[in-house]
CSV table of N, CA and C in Angstrom, one decimal:
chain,number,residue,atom,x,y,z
I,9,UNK,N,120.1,71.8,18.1
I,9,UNK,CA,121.1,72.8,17.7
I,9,UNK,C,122.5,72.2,18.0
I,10,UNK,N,123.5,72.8,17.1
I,10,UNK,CA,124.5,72.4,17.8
I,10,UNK,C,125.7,73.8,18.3
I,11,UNK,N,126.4,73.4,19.8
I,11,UNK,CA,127.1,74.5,20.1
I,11,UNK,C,128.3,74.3,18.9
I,12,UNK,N,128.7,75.1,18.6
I,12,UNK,CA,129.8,75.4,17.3
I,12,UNK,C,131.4,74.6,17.6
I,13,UNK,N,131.6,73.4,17.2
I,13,UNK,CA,132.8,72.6,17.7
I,13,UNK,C,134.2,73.7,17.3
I,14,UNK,N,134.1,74.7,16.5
I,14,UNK,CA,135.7,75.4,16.2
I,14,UNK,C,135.8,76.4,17.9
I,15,UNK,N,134.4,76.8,18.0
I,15,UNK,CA,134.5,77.8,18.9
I,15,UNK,C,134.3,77.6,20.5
I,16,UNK,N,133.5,76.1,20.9
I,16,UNK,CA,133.1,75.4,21.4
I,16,UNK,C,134.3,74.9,22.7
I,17,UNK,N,133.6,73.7,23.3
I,17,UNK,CA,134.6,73.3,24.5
I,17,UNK,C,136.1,72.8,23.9
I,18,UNK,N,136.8,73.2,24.6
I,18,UNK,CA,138.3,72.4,24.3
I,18,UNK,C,138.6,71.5,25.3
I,19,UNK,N,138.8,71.6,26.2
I,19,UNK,CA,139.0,70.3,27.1
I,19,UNK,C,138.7,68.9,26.7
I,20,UNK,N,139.9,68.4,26.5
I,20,UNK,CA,140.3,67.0,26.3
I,20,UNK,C,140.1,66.6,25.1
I,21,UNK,N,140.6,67.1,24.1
I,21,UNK,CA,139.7,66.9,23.0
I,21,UNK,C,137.8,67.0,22.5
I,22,UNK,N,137.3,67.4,23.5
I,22,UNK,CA,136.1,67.4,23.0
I,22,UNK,C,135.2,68.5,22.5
I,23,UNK,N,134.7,68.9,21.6
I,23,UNK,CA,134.5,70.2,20.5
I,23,UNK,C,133.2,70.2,20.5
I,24,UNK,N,132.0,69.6,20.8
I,24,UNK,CA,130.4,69.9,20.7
I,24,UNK,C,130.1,68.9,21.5
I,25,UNK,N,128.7,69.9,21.6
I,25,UNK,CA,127.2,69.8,22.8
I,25,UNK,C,126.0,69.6,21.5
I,26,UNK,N,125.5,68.6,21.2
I,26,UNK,CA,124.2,69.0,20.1
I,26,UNK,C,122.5,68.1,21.1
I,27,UNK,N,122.1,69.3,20.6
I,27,UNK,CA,120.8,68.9,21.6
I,27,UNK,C,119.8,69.1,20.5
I,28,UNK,N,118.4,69.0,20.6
I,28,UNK,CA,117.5,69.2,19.6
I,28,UNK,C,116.2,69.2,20.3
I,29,UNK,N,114.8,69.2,19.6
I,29,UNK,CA,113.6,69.7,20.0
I,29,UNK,C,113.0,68.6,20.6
I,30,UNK,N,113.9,67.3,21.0
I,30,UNK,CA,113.8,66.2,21.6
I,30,UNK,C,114.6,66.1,23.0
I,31,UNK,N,114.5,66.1,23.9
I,31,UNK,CA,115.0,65.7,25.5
I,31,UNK,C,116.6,64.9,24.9
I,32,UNK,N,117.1,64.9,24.2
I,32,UNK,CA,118.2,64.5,24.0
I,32,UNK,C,119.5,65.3,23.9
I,33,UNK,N,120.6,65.2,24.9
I,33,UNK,CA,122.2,65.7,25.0
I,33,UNK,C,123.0,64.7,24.0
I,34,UNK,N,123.8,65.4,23.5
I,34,UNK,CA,125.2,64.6,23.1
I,34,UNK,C,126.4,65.3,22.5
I,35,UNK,N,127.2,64.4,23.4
I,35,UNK,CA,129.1,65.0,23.5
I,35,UNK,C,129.4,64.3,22.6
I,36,UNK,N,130.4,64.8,22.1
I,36,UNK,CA,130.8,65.0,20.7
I,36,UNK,C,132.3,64.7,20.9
I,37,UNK,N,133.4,64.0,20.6
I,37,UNK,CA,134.5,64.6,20.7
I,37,UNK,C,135.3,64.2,18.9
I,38,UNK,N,135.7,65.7,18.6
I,38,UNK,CA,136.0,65.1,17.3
I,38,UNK,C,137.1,65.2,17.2
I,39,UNK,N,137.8,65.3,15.9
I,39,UNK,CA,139.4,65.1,15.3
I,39,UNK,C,139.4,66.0,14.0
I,40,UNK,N,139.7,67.4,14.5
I,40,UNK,CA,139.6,68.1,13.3
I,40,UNK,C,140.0,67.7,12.0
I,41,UNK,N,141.8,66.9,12.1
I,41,UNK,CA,142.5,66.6,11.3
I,41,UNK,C,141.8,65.6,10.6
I,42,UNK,N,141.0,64.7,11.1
I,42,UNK,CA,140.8,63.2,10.5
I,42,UNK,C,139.3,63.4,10.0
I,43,UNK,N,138.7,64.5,10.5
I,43,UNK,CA,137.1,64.5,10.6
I,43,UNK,C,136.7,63.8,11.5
I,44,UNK,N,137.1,62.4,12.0
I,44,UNK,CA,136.2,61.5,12.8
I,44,UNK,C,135.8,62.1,14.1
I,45,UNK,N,134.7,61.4,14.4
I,45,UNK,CA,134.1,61.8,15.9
I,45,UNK,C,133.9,60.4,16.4
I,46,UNK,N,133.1,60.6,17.6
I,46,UNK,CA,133.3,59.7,18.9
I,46,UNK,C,132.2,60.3,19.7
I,47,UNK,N,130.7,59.1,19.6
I,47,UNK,CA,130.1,60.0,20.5
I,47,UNK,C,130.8,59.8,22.0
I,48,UNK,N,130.8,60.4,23.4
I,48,UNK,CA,131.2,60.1,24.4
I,48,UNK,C,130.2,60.4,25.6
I,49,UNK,N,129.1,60.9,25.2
I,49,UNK,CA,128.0,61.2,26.1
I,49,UNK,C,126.4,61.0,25.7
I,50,UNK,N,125.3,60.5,26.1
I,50,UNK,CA,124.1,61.0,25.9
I,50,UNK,C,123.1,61.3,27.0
I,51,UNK,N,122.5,61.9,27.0
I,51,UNK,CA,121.6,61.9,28.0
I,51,UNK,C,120.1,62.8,27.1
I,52,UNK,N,119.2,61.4,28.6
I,52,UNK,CA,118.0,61.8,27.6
I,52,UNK,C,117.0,62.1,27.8
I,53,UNK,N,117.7,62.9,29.4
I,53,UNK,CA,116.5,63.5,29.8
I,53,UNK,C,116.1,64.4,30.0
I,54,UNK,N,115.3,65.2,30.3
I,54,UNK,CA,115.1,67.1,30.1
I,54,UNK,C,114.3,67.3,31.2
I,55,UNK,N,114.9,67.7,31.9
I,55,UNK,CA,114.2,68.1,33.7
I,55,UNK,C,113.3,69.5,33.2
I,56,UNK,N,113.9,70.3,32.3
I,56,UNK,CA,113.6,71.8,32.0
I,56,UNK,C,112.2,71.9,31.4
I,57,UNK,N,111.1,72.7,31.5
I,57,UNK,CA,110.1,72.9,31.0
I,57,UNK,C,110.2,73.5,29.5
I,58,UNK,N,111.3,73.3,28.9
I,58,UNK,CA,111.2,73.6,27.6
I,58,UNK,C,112.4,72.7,26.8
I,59,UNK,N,112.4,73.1,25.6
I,59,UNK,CA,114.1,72.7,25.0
I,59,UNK,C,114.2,74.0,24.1
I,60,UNK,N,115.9,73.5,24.4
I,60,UNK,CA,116.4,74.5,23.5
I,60,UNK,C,117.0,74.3,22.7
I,61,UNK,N,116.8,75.3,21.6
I,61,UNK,CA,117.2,74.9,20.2
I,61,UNK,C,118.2,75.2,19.6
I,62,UNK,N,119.2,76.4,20.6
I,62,UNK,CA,120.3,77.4,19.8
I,62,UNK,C,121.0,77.7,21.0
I,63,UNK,N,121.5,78.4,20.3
I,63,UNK,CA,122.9,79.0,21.6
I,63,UNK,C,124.3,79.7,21.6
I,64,UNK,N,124.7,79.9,22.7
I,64,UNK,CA,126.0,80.0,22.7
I,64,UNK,C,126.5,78.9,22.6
I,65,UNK,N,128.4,79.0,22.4
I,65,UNK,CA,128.6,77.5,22.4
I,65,UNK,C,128.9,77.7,24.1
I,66,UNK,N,129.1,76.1,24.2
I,66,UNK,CA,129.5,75.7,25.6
I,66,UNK,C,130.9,76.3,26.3
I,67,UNK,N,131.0,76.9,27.4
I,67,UNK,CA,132.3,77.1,28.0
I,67,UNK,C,132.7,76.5,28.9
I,68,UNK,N,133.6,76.8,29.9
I,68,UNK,CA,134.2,76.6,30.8
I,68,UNK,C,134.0,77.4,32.0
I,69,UNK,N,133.4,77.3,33.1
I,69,UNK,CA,132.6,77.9,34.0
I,69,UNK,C,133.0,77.4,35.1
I,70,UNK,N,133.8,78.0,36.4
I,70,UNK,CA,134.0,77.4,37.4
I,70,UNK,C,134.3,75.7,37.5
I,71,UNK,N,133.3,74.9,38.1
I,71,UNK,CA,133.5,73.8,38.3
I,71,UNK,C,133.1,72.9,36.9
I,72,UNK,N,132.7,73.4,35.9
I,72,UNK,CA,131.6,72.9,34.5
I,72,UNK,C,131.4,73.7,33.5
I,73,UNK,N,130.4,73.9,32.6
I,73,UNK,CA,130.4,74.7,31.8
I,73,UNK,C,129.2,75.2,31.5
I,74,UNK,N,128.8,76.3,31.1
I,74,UNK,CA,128.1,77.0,31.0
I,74,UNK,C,127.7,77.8,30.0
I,75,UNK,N,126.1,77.4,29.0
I,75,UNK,CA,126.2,78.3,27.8
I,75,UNK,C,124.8,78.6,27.7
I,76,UNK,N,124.5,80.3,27.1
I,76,UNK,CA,122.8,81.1,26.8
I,76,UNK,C,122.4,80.1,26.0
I,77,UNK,N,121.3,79.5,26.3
I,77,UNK,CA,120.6,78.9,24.9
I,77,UNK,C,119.0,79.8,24.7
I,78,UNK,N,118.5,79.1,23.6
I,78,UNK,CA,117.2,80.0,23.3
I,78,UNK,C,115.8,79.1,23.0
I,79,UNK,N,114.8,79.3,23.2
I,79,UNK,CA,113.8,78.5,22.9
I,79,UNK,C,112.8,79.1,22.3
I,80,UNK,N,111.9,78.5,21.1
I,80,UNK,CA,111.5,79.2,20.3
I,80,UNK,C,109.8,78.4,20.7
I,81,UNK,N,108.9,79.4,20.8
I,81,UNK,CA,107.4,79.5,21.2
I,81,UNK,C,106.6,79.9,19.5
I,82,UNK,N,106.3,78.9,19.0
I,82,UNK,CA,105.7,78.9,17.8
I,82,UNK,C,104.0,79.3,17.4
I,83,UNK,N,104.0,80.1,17.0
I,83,UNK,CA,102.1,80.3,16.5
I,83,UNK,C,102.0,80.9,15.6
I,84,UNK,N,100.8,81.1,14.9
I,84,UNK,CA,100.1,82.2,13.9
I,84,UNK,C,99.9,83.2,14.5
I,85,UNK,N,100.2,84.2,13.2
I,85,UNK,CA,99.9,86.0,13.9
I,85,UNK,C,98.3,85.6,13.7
I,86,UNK,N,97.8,87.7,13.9
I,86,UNK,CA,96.7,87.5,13.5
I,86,UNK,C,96.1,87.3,12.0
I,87,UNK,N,96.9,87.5,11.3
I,87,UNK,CA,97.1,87.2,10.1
I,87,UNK,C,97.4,86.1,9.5
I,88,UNK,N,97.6,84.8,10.2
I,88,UNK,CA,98.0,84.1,10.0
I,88,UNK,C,98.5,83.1,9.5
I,89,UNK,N,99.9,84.1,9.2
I,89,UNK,CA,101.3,83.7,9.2
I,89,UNK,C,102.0,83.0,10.9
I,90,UNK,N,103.1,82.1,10.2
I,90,UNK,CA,103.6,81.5,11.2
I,90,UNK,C,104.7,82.6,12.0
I,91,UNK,N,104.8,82.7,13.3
I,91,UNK,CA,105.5,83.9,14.0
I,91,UNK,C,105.9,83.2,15.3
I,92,UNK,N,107.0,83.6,15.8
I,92,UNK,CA,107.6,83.3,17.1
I,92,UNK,C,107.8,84.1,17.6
I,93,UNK,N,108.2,83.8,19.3
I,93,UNK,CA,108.8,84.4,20.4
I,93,UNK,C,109.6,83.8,20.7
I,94,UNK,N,110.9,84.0,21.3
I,94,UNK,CA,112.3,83.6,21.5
I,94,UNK,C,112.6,84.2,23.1
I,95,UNK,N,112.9,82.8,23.9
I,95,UNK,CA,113.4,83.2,25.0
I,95,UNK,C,114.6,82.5,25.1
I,96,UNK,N,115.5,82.9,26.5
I,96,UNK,CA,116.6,82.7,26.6
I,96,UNK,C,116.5,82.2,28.1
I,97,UNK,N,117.9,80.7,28.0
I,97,UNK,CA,118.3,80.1,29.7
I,97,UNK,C,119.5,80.5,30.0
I,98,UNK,N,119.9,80.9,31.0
I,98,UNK,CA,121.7,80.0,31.1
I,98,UNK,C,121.6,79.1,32.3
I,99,UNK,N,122.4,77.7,31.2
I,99,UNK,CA,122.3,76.5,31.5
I,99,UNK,C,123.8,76.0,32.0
I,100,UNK,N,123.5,75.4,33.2
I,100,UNK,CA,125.2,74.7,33.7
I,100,UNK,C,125.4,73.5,33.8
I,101,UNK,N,125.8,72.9,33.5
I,101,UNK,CA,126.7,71.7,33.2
I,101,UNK,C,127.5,71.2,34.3
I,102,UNK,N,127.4,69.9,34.8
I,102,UNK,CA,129.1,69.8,35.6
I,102,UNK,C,130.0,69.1,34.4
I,103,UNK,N,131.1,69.0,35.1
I,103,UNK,CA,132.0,68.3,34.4
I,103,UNK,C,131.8,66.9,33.3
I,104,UNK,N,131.3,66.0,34.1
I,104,UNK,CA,130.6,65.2,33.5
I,104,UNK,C,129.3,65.4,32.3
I,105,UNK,N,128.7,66.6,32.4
I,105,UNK,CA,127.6,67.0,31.0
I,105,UNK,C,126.4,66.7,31.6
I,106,UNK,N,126.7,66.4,33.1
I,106,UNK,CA,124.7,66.7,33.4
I,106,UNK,C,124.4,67.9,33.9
I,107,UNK,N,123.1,68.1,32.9
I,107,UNK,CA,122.5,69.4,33.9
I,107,UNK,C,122.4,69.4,35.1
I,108,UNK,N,122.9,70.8,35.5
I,108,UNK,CA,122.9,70.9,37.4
I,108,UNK,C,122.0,72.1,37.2
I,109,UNK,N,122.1,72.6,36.4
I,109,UNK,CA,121.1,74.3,37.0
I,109,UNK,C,120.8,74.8,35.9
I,110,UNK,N,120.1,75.5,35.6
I,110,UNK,CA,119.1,76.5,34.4
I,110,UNK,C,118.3,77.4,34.8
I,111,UNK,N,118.4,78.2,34.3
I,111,UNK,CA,118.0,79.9,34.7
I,111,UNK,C,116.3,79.5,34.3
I,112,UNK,N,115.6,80.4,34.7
I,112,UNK,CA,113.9,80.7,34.2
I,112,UNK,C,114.2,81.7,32.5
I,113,UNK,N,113.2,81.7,32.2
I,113,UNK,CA,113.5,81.7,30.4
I,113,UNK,C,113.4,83.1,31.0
I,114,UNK,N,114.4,83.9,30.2
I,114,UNK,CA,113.9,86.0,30.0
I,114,UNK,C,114.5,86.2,28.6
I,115,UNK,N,114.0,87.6,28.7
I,115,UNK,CA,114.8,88.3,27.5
I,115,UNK,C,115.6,89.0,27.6
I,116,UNK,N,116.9,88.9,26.6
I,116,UNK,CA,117.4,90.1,26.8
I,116,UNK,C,117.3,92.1,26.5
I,117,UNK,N,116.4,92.0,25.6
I,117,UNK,CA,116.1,93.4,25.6
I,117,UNK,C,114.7,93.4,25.2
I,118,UNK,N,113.7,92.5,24.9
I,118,UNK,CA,112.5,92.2,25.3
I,118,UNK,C,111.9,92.2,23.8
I,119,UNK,N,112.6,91.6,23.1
I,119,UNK,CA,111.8,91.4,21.8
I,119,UNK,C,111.4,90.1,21.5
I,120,UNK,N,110.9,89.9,19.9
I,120,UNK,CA,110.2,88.8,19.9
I,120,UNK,C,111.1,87.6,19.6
I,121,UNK,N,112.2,88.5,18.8
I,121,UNK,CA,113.0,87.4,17.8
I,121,UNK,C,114.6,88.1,18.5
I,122,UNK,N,115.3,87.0,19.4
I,122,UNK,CA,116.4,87.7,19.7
I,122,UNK,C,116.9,86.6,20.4
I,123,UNK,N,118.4,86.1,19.8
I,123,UNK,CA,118.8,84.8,20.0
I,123,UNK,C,120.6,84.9,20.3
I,124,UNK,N,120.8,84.3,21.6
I,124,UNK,CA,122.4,84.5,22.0
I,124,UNK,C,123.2,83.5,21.2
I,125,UNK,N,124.6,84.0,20.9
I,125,UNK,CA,124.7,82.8,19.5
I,125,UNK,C,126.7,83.2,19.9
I,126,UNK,N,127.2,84.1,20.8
I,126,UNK,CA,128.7,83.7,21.3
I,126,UNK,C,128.5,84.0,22.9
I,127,UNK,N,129.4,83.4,23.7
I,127,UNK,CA,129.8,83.5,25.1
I,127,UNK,C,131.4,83.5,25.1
I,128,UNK,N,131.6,83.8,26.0
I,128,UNK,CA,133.3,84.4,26.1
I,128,UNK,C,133.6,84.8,27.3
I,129,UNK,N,134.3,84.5,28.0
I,129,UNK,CA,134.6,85.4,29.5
I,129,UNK,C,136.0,86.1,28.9
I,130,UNK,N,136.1,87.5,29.1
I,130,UNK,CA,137.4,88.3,28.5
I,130,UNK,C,137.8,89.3,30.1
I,131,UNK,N,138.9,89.6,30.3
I,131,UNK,CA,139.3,90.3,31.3
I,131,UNK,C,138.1,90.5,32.1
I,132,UNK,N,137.6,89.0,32.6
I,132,UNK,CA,136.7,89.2,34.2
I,132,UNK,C,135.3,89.5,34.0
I,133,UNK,N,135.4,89.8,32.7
I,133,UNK,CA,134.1,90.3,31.9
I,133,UNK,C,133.1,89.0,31.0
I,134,UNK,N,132.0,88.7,31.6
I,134,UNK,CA,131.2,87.6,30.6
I,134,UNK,C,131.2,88.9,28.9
I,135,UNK,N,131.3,88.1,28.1
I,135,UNK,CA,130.8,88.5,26.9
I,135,UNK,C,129.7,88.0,26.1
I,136,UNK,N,128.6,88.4,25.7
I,136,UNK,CA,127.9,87.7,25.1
I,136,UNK,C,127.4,88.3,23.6
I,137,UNK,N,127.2,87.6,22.6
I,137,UNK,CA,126.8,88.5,21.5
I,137,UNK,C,125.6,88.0,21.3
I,138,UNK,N,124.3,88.3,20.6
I,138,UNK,CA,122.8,88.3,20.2
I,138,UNK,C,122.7,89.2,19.1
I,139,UNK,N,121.6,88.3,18.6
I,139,UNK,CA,120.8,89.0,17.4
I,139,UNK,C,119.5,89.7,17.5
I,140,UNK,N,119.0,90.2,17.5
I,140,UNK,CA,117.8,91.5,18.4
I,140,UNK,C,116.5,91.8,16.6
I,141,UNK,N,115.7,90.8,16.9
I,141,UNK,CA,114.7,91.2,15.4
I,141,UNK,C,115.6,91.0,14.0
I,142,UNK,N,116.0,90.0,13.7
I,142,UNK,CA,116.7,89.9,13.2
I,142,UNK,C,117.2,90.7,12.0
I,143,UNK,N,117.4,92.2,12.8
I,143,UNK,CA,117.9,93.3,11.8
I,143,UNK,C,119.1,93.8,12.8
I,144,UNK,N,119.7,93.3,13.7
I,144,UNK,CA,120.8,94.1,14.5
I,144,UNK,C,121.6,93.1,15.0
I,145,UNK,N,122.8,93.1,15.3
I,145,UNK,CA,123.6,92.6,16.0
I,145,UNK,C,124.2,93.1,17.7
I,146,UNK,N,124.6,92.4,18.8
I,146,UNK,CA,125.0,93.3,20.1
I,146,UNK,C,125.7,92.6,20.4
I,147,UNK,N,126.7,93.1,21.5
I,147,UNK,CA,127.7,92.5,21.9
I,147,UNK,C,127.3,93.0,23.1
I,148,UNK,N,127.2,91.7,24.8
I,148,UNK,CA,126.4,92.0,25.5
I,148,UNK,C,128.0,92.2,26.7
I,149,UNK,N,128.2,93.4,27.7
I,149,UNK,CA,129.4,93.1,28.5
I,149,UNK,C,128.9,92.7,29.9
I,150,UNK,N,128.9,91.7,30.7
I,150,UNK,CA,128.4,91.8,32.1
I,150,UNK,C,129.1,91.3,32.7
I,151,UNK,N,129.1,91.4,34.4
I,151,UNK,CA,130.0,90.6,35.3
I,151,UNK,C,129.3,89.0,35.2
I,152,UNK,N,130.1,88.2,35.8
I,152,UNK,CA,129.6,86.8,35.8
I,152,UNK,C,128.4,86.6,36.7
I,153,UNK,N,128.6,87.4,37.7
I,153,UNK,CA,127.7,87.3,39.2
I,153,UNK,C,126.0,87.6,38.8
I,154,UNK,N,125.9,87.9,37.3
I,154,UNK,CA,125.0,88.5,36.8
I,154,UNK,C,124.5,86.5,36.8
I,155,UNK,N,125.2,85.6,35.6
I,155,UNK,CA,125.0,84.2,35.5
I,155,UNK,C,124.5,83.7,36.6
I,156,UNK,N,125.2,84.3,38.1
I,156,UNK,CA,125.3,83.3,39.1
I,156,UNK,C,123.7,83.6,39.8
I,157,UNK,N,123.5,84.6,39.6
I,157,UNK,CA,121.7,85.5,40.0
I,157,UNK,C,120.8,84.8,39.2
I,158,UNK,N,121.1,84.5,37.7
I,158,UNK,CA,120.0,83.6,37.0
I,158,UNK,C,120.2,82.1,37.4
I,159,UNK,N,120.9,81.8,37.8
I,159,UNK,CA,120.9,79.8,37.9
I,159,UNK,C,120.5,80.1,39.6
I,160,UNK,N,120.6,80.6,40.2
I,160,UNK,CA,120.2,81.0,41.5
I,160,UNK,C,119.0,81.6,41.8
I,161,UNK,N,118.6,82.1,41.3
I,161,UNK,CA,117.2,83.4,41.2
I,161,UNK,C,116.3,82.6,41.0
């Protein structure tokens, strides 16, 4: 997946996080004007019992950064069409782009298909927005201390 380079980190020029269904990180730093990029980071290893495939983009979080991602649990119904479950981490970063901490996978309002896709801290307030069965949109308001109980918890 890739975190969204317009919406994404700003510090120092660098605009994307893209990870994929492989144990692989990589920083991004691009040049909107020129298009060029520069990779500046990889890492390739995945401590986490899953990967993740989507997300919020990456922010700025205390000492690093910090973004919901989602992981998708693939099988046949009983019917046997192909069907998923969607869970969600929040993942922290230090400065440098190595994982330091990752929440245990939950839901946010406990469905099958429901994927966090903005993060935002606004007046003291984390913001998050998700997609819920992919018939709804939410805009989620919480304190941070809520983050600090998942990477902790």
């Amino acid at each position: 997946f890739f975190f969204q380079a317009e919406d994404g980190i700003r510090d120092i020029g660098v605009t994307g996080v893209q990870t994929c269904a492989l144990p692989i990180s990589e920083l991004v730093k691009v040049n909107p004007k020129t298009g060029e990029s520069q990779q500046i980071f990889t890492d390739k290893q995945n401590p986490i019992d899953g990967y993740p495939r989507g997300g919020s983009q990456v922010i700025p979080w205390k000492d690093g950064y910090v973004a919901i991602t989602h992981e998708v649990d693939l099988f046949k119904s009983e019917v046997g069409r192909k069907d998923a479950v969607y869970y969600h981490r929040v993942m922290f970063w230090d400065k440098k782009f190595r994982l330091q901490k990752w929440s245990k996978k939950f839901f946010i309002m406990g469905g099958h298909v429901e994927f966090c896709v903005g993060l935002t801290i606004h007046n003291d307030n984390m913001l998050a927005t998700f997609g819920f069965q992919d018939n709804a949109a939410y805009l989620l308001k919480f304190d941070e201390s809520v983050l600090e109980e998942f990477l902790n918890g």
